[in-house]
PDB file of C-alpha atoms in Angstrom:
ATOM      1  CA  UNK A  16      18.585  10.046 -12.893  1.00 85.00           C
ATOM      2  CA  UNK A  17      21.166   7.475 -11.115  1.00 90.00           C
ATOM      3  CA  UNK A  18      19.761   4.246 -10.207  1.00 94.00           C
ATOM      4  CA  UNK A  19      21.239   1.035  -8.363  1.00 96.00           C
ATOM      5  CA  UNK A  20      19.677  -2.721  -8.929  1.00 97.00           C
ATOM      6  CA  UNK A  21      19.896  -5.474  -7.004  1.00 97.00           C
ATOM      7  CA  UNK A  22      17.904  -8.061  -8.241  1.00 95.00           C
ATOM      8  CA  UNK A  23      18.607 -11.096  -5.790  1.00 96.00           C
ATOM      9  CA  UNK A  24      16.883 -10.176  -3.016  1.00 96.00           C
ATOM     10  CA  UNK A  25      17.564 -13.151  -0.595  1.00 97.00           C
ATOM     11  CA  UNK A  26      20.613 -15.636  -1.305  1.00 96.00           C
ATOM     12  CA  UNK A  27      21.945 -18.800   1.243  1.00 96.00           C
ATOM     13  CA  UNK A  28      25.234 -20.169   0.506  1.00 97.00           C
ATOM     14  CA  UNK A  29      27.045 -23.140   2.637  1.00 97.00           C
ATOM     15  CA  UNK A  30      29.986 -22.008   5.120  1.00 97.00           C
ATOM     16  CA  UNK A  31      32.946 -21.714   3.557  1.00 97.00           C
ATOM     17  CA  UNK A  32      31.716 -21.667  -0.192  1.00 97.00           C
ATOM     18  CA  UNK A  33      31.761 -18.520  -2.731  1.00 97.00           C
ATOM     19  CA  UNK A  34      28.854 -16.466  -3.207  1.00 97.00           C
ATOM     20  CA  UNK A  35      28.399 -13.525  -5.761  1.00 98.00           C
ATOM     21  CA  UNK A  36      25.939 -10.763  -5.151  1.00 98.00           C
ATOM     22  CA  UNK A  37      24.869  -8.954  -8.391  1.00 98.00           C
ATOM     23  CA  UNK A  38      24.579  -4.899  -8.885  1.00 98.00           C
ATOM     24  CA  UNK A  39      23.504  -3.048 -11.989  1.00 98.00           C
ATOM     25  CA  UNK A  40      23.212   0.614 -12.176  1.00 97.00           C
ATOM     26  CA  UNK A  41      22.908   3.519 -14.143  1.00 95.00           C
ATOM     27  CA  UNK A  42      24.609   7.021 -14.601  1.00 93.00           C
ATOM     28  CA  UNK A  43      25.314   9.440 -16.740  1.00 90.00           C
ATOM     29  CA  UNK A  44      28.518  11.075 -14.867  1.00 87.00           C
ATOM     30  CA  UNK A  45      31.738  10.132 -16.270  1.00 83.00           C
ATOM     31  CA  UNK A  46      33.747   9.717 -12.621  1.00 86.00           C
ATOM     32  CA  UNK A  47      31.502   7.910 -10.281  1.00 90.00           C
ATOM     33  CA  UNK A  48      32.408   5.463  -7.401  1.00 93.00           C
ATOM     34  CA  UNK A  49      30.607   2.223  -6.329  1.00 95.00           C
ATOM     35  CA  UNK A  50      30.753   0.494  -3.078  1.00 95.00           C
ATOM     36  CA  UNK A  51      29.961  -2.652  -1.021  1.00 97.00           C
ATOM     37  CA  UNK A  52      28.192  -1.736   2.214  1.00 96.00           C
ATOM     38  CA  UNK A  53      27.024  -4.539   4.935  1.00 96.00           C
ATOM     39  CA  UNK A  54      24.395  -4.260   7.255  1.00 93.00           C
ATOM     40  CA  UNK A  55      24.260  -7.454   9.901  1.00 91.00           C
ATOM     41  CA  UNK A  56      20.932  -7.831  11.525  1.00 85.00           C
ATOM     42  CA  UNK A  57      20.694  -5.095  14.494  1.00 77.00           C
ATOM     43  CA  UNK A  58      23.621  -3.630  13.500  1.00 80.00           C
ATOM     44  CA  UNK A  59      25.290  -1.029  11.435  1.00 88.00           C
ATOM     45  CA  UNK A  60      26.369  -0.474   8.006  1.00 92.00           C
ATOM     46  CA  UNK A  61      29.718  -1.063   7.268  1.00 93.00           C
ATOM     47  CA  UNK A  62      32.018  -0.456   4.346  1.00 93.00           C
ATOM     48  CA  UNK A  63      33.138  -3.515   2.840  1.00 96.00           C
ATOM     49  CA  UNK A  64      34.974  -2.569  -0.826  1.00 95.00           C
ATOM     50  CA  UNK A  65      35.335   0.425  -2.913  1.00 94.00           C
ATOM     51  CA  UNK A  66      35.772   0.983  -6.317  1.00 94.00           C
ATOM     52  CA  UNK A  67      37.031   4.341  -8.760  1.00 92.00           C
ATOM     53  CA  UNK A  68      34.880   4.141 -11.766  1.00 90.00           C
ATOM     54  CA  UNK A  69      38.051   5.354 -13.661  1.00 89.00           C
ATOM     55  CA  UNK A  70      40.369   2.692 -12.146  1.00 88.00           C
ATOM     56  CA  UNK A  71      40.145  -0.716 -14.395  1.00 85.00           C
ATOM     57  CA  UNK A  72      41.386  -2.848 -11.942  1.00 91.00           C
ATOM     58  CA  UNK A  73      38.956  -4.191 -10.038  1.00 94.00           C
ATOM     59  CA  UNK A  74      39.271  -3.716  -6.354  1.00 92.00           C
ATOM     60  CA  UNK A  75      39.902  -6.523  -3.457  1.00 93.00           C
ATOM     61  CA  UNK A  76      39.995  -6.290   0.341  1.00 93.00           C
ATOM     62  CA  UNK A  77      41.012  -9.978   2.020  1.00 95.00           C
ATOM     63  CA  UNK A  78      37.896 -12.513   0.875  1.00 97.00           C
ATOM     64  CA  UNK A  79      36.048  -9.741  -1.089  1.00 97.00           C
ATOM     65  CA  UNK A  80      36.620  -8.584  -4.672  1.00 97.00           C
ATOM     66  CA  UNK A  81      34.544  -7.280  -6.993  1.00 97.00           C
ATOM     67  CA  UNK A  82      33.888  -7.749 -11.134  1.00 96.00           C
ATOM     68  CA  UNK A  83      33.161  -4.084 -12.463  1.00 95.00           C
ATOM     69  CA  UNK A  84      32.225  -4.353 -16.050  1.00 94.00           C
ATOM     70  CA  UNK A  85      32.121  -0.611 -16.681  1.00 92.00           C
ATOM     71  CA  UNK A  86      30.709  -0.662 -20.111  1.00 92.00           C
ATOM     72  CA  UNK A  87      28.020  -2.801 -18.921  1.00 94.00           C
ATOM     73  CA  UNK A  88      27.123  -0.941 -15.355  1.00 94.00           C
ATOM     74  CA  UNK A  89      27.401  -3.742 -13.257  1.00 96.00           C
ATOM     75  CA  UNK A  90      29.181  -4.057  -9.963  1.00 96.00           C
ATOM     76  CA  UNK A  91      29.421  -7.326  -8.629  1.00 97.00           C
ATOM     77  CA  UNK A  92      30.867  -8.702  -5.049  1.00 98.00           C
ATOM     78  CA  UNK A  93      32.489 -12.112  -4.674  1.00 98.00           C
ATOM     79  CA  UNK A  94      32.972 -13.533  -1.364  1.00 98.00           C
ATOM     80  CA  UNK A  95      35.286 -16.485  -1.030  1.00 97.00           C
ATOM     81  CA  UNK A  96      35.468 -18.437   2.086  1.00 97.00           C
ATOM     82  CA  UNK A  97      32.511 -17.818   3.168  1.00 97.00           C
ATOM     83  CA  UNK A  98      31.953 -17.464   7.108  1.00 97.00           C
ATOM     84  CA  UNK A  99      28.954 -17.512   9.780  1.00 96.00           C
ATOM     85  CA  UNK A 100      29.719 -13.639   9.935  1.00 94.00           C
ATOM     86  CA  UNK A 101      28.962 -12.380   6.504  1.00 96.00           C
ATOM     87  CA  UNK A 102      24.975 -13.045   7.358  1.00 96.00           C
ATOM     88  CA  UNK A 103      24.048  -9.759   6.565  1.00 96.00           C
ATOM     89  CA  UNK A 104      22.001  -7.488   4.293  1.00 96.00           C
ATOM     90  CA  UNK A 105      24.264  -6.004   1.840  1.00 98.00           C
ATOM     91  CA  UNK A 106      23.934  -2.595  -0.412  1.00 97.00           C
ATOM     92  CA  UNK A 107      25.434  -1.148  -3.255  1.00 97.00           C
ATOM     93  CA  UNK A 108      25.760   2.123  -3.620  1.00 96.00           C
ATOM     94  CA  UNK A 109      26.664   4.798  -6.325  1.00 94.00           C
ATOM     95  CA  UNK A 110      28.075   8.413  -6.121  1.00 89.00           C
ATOM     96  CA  UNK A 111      30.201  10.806  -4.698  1.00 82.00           C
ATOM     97  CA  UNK A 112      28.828  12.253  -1.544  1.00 79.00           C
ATOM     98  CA  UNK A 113      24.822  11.997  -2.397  1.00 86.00           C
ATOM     99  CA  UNK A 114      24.952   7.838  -2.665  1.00 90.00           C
ATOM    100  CA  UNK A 115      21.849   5.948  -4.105  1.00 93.00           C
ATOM    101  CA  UNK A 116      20.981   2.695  -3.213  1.00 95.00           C
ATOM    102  CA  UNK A 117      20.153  -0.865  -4.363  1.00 96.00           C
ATOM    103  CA  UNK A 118      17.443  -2.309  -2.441  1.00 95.00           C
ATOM    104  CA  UNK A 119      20.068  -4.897  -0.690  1.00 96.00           C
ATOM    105  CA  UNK A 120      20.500  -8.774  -0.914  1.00 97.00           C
ATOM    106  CA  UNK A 121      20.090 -10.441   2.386  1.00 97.00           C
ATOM    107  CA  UNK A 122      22.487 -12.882   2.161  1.00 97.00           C
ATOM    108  CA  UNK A 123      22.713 -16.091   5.081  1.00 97.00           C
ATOM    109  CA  UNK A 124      25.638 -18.302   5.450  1.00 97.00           C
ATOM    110  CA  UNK A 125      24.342 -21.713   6.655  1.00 97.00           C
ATOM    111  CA  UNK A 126      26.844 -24.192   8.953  1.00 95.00           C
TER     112      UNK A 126
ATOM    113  CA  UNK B  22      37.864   6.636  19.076  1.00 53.00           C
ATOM    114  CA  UNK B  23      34.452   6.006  19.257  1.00 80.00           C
ATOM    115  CA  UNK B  24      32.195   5.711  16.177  1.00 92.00           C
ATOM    116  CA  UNK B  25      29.737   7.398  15.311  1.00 96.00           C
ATOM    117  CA  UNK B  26      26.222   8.026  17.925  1.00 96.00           C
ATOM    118  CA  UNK B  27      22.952   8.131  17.374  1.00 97.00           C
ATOM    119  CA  UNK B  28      20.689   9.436  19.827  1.00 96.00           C
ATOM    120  CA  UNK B  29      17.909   8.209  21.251  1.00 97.00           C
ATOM    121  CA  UNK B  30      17.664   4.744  19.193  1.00 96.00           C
ATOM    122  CA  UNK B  31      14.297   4.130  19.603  1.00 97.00           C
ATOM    123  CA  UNK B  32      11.319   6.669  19.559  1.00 97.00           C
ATOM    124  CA  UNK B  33       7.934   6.221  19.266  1.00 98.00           C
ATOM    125  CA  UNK B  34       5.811   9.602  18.479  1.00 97.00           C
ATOM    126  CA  UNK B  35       2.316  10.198  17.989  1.00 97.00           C
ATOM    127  CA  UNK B  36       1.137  11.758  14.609  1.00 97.00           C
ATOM    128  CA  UNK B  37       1.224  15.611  14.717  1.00 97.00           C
ATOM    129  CA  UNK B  38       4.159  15.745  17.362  1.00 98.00           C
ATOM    130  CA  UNK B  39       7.995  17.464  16.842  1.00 98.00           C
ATOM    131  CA  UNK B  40      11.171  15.244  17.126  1.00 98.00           C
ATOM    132  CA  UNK B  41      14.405  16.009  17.128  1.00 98.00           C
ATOM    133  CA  UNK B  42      16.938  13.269  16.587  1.00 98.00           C
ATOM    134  CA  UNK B  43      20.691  13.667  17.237  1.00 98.00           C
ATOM    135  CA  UNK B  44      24.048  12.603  15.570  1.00 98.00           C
ATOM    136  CA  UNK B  45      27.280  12.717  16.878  1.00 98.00           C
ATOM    137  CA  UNK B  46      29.799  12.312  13.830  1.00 97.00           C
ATOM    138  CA  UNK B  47      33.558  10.526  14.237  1.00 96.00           C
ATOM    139  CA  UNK B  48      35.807  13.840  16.166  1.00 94.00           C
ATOM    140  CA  UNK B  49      37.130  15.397  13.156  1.00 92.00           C
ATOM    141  CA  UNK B  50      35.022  14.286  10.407  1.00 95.00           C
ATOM    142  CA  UNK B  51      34.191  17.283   8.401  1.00 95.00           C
ATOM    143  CA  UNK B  52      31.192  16.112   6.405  1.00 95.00           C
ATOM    144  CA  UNK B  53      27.962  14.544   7.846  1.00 96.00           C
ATOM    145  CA  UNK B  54      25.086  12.879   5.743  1.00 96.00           C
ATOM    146  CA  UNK B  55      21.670  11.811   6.616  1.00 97.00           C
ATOM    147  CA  UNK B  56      19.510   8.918   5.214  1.00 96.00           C
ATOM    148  CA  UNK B  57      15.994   7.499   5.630  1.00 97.00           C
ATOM    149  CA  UNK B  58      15.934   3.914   5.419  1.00 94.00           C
ATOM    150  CA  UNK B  59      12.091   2.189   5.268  1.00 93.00           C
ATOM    151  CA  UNK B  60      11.367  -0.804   6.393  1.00 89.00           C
ATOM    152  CA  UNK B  61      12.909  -3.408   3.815  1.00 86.00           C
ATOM    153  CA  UNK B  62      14.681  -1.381   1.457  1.00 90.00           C
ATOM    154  CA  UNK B  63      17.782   0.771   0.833  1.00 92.00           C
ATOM    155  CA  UNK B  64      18.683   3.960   2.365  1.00 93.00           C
ATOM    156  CA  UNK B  65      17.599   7.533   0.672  1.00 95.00           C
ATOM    157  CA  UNK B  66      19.708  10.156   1.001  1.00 94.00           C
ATOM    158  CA  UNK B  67      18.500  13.596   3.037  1.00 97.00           C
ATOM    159  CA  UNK B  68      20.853  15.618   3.385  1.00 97.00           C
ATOM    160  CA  UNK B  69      24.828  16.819   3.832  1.00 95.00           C
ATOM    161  CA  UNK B  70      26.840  19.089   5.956  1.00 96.00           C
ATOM    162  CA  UNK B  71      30.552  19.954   5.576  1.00 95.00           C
ATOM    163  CA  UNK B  72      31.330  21.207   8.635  1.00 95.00           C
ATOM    164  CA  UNK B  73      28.820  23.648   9.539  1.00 96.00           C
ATOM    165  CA  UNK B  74      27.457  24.311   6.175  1.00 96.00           C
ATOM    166  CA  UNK B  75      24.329  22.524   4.562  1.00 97.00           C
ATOM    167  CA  UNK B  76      25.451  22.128   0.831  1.00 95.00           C
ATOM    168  CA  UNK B  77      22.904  19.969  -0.125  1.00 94.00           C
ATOM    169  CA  UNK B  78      19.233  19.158   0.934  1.00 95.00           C
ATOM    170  CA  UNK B  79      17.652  18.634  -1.873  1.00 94.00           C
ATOM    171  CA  UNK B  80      16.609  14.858  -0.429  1.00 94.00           C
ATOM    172  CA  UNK B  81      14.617  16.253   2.339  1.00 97.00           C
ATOM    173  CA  UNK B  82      11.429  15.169   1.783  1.00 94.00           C
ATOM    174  CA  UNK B  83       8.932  18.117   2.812  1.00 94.00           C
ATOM    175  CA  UNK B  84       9.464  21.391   4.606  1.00 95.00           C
ATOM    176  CA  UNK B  85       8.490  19.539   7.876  1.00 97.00           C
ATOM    177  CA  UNK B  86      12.145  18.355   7.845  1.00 98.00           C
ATOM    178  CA  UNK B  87      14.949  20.663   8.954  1.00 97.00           C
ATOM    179  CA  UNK B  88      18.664  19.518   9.728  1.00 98.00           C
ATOM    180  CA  UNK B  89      21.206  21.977  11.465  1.00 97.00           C
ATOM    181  CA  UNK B  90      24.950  21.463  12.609  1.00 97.00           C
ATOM    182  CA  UNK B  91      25.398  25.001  13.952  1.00 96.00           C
ATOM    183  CA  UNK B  92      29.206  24.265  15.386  1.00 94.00           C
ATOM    184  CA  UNK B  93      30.426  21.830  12.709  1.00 93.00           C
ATOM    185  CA  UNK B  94      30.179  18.886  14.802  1.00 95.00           C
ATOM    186  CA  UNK B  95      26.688  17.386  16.334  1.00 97.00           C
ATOM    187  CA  UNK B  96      23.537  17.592  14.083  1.00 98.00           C
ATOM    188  CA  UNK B  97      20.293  17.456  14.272  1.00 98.00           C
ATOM    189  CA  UNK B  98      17.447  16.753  12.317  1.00 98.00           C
ATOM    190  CA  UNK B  99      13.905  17.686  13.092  1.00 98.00           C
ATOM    191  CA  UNK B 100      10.809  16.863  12.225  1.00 98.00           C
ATOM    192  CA  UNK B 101       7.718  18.394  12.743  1.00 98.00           C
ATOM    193  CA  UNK B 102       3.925  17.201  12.544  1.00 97.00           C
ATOM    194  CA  UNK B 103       5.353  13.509  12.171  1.00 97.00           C
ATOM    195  CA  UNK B 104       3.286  11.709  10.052  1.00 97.00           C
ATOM    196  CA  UNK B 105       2.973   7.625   9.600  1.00 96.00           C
ATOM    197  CA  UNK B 106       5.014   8.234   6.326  1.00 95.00           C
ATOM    198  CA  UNK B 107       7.983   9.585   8.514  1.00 97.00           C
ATOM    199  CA  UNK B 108       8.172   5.830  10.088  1.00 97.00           C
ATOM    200  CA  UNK B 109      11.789   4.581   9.514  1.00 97.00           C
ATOM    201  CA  UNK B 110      15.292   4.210  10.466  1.00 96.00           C
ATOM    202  CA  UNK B 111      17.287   7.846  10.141  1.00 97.00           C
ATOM    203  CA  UNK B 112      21.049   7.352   9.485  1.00 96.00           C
ATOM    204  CA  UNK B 113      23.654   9.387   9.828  1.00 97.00           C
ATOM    205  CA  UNK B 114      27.165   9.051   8.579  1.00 95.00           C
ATOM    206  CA  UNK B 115      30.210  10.868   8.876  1.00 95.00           C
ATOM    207  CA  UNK B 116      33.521  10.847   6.679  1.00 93.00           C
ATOM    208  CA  UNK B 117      37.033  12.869   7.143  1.00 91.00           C
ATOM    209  CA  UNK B 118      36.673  13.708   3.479  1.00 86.00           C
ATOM    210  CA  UNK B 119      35.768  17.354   2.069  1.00 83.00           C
ATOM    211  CA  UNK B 120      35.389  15.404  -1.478  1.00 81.00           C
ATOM    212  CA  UNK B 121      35.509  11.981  -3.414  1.00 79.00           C
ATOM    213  CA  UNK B 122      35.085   9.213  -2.694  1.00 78.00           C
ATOM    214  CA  UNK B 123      33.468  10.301   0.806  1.00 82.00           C
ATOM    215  CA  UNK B 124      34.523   7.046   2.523  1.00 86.00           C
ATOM    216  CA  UNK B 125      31.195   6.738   4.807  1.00 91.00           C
ATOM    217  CA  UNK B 126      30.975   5.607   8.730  1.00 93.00           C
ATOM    218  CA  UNK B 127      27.576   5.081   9.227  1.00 94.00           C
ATOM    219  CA  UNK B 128      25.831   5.727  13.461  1.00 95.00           C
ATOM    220  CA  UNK B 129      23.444   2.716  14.627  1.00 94.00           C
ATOM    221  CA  UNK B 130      20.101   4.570  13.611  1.00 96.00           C
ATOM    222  CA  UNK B 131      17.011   6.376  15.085  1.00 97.00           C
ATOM    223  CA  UNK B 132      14.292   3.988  14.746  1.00 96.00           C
ATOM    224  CA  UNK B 133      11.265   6.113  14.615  1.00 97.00           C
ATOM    225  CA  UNK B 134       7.766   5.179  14.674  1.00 97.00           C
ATOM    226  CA  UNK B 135       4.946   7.335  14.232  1.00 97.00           C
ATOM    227  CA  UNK B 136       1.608   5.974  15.546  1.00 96.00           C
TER     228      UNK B 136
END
């Protein structure tokens, strides 16, 4: 069975500072994807980052990047620069098209 | 274009009763998903259409839950004799992708409550 972690459940960081939200999972497929998904309070879930288990490079989109230690199964997300706006719950996620789910790290940005 | 709807976003039923909640995908998106989310935790995955075809529901959780997309576009997924279990936020999501990596555009929810 596939399973996601998240074991920070609520983190606050200081606007403008970088935060990194931590993801473990589990699989036994050999091609797998893993993705960043944000859900703001009353809102919904949006992708944030997206990474090709068979790709080594980890992948970055503008403030975000992740560290994807394959070998290890974890899948973390950095944030740099920090705004008001990333106060949000945020997911990862593992699969193809059926995705499973970490429980999510609610993460505030103080001003 | 407009994202992806969610209809009605609130409903409250009472134990025993039939719902039927509505999604209407991204024009053009071939595959639709469904997802329960509780209260507090991550979303489970239900169920997935491409196009009109169901090619996986092996998340539903009981036979009281049925999911159709008859034209390949809007879906629907029913419940019947609701139960306090059932309680939770239904997602749907819809991607242009027929395979990996299924980029996903996730509809505002159906909050349901079942009293």
């Amino acid at each position: 069975a596939q399973t996601v972690t998240q074991s920070q459940p609520e983190m606050s960081v200081q606007e403008a500072e970088t935060v990194t939200l931590s993801c473990t999972y589990d699989t036994s497929e050999s091609n797998y994807y893993l993705f960043w998904y944000k859900q703001p309070p009353s809102r919904q879930m949006i992708l944030v980052i997206r990474q090709e288990a068979y790709k080594q490079q980890n992948a970055t989109e503008n403030r975000f990047s992740v560290n994807f230690q394959k070998a290890a199964k974890s899948f973390s997300l950095k944030i740099s620069d920090s705004q008001l706006g990333d106060t949000a719950m945020y997911f990862c996620a593992l699969g193809n098209y059926q995705l499973i789910w970490g429980a999510g790290t609610k993460l505030i940005i103080k001003p | 274009g407009a994202g992806v709807s969610q209809s009605p976003r609130y409903k409250v039923a009472k134990r025993g009763q039939d719902v039927a909640l509505r999604c209407d995908p991204i024009s053009g998106h071939v595959s639709l998903f469904w997802y329960q989310q509780a209260l507090g935790q991550g979303p489970e995955f239900l169920t997935y259409f491409q196009n009109e075809a169901q090619l996986d529901k092996s998340g539903l959780p009981s036979d009281r839950f049925f999911a159709e997309r008859p034209e390949g576009s809007v879906s629907t997924l029913k419940i019947q004799r609701t139960q306090q279990e059932d309680s939770a936020v239904y997602l749907c999501a819809s991607s242009r992708d027929r395979g990996p990596p299924y980029e996903q555009y996730f509809g505002p929810g159906t909050r349901l409550t079942v009293t």
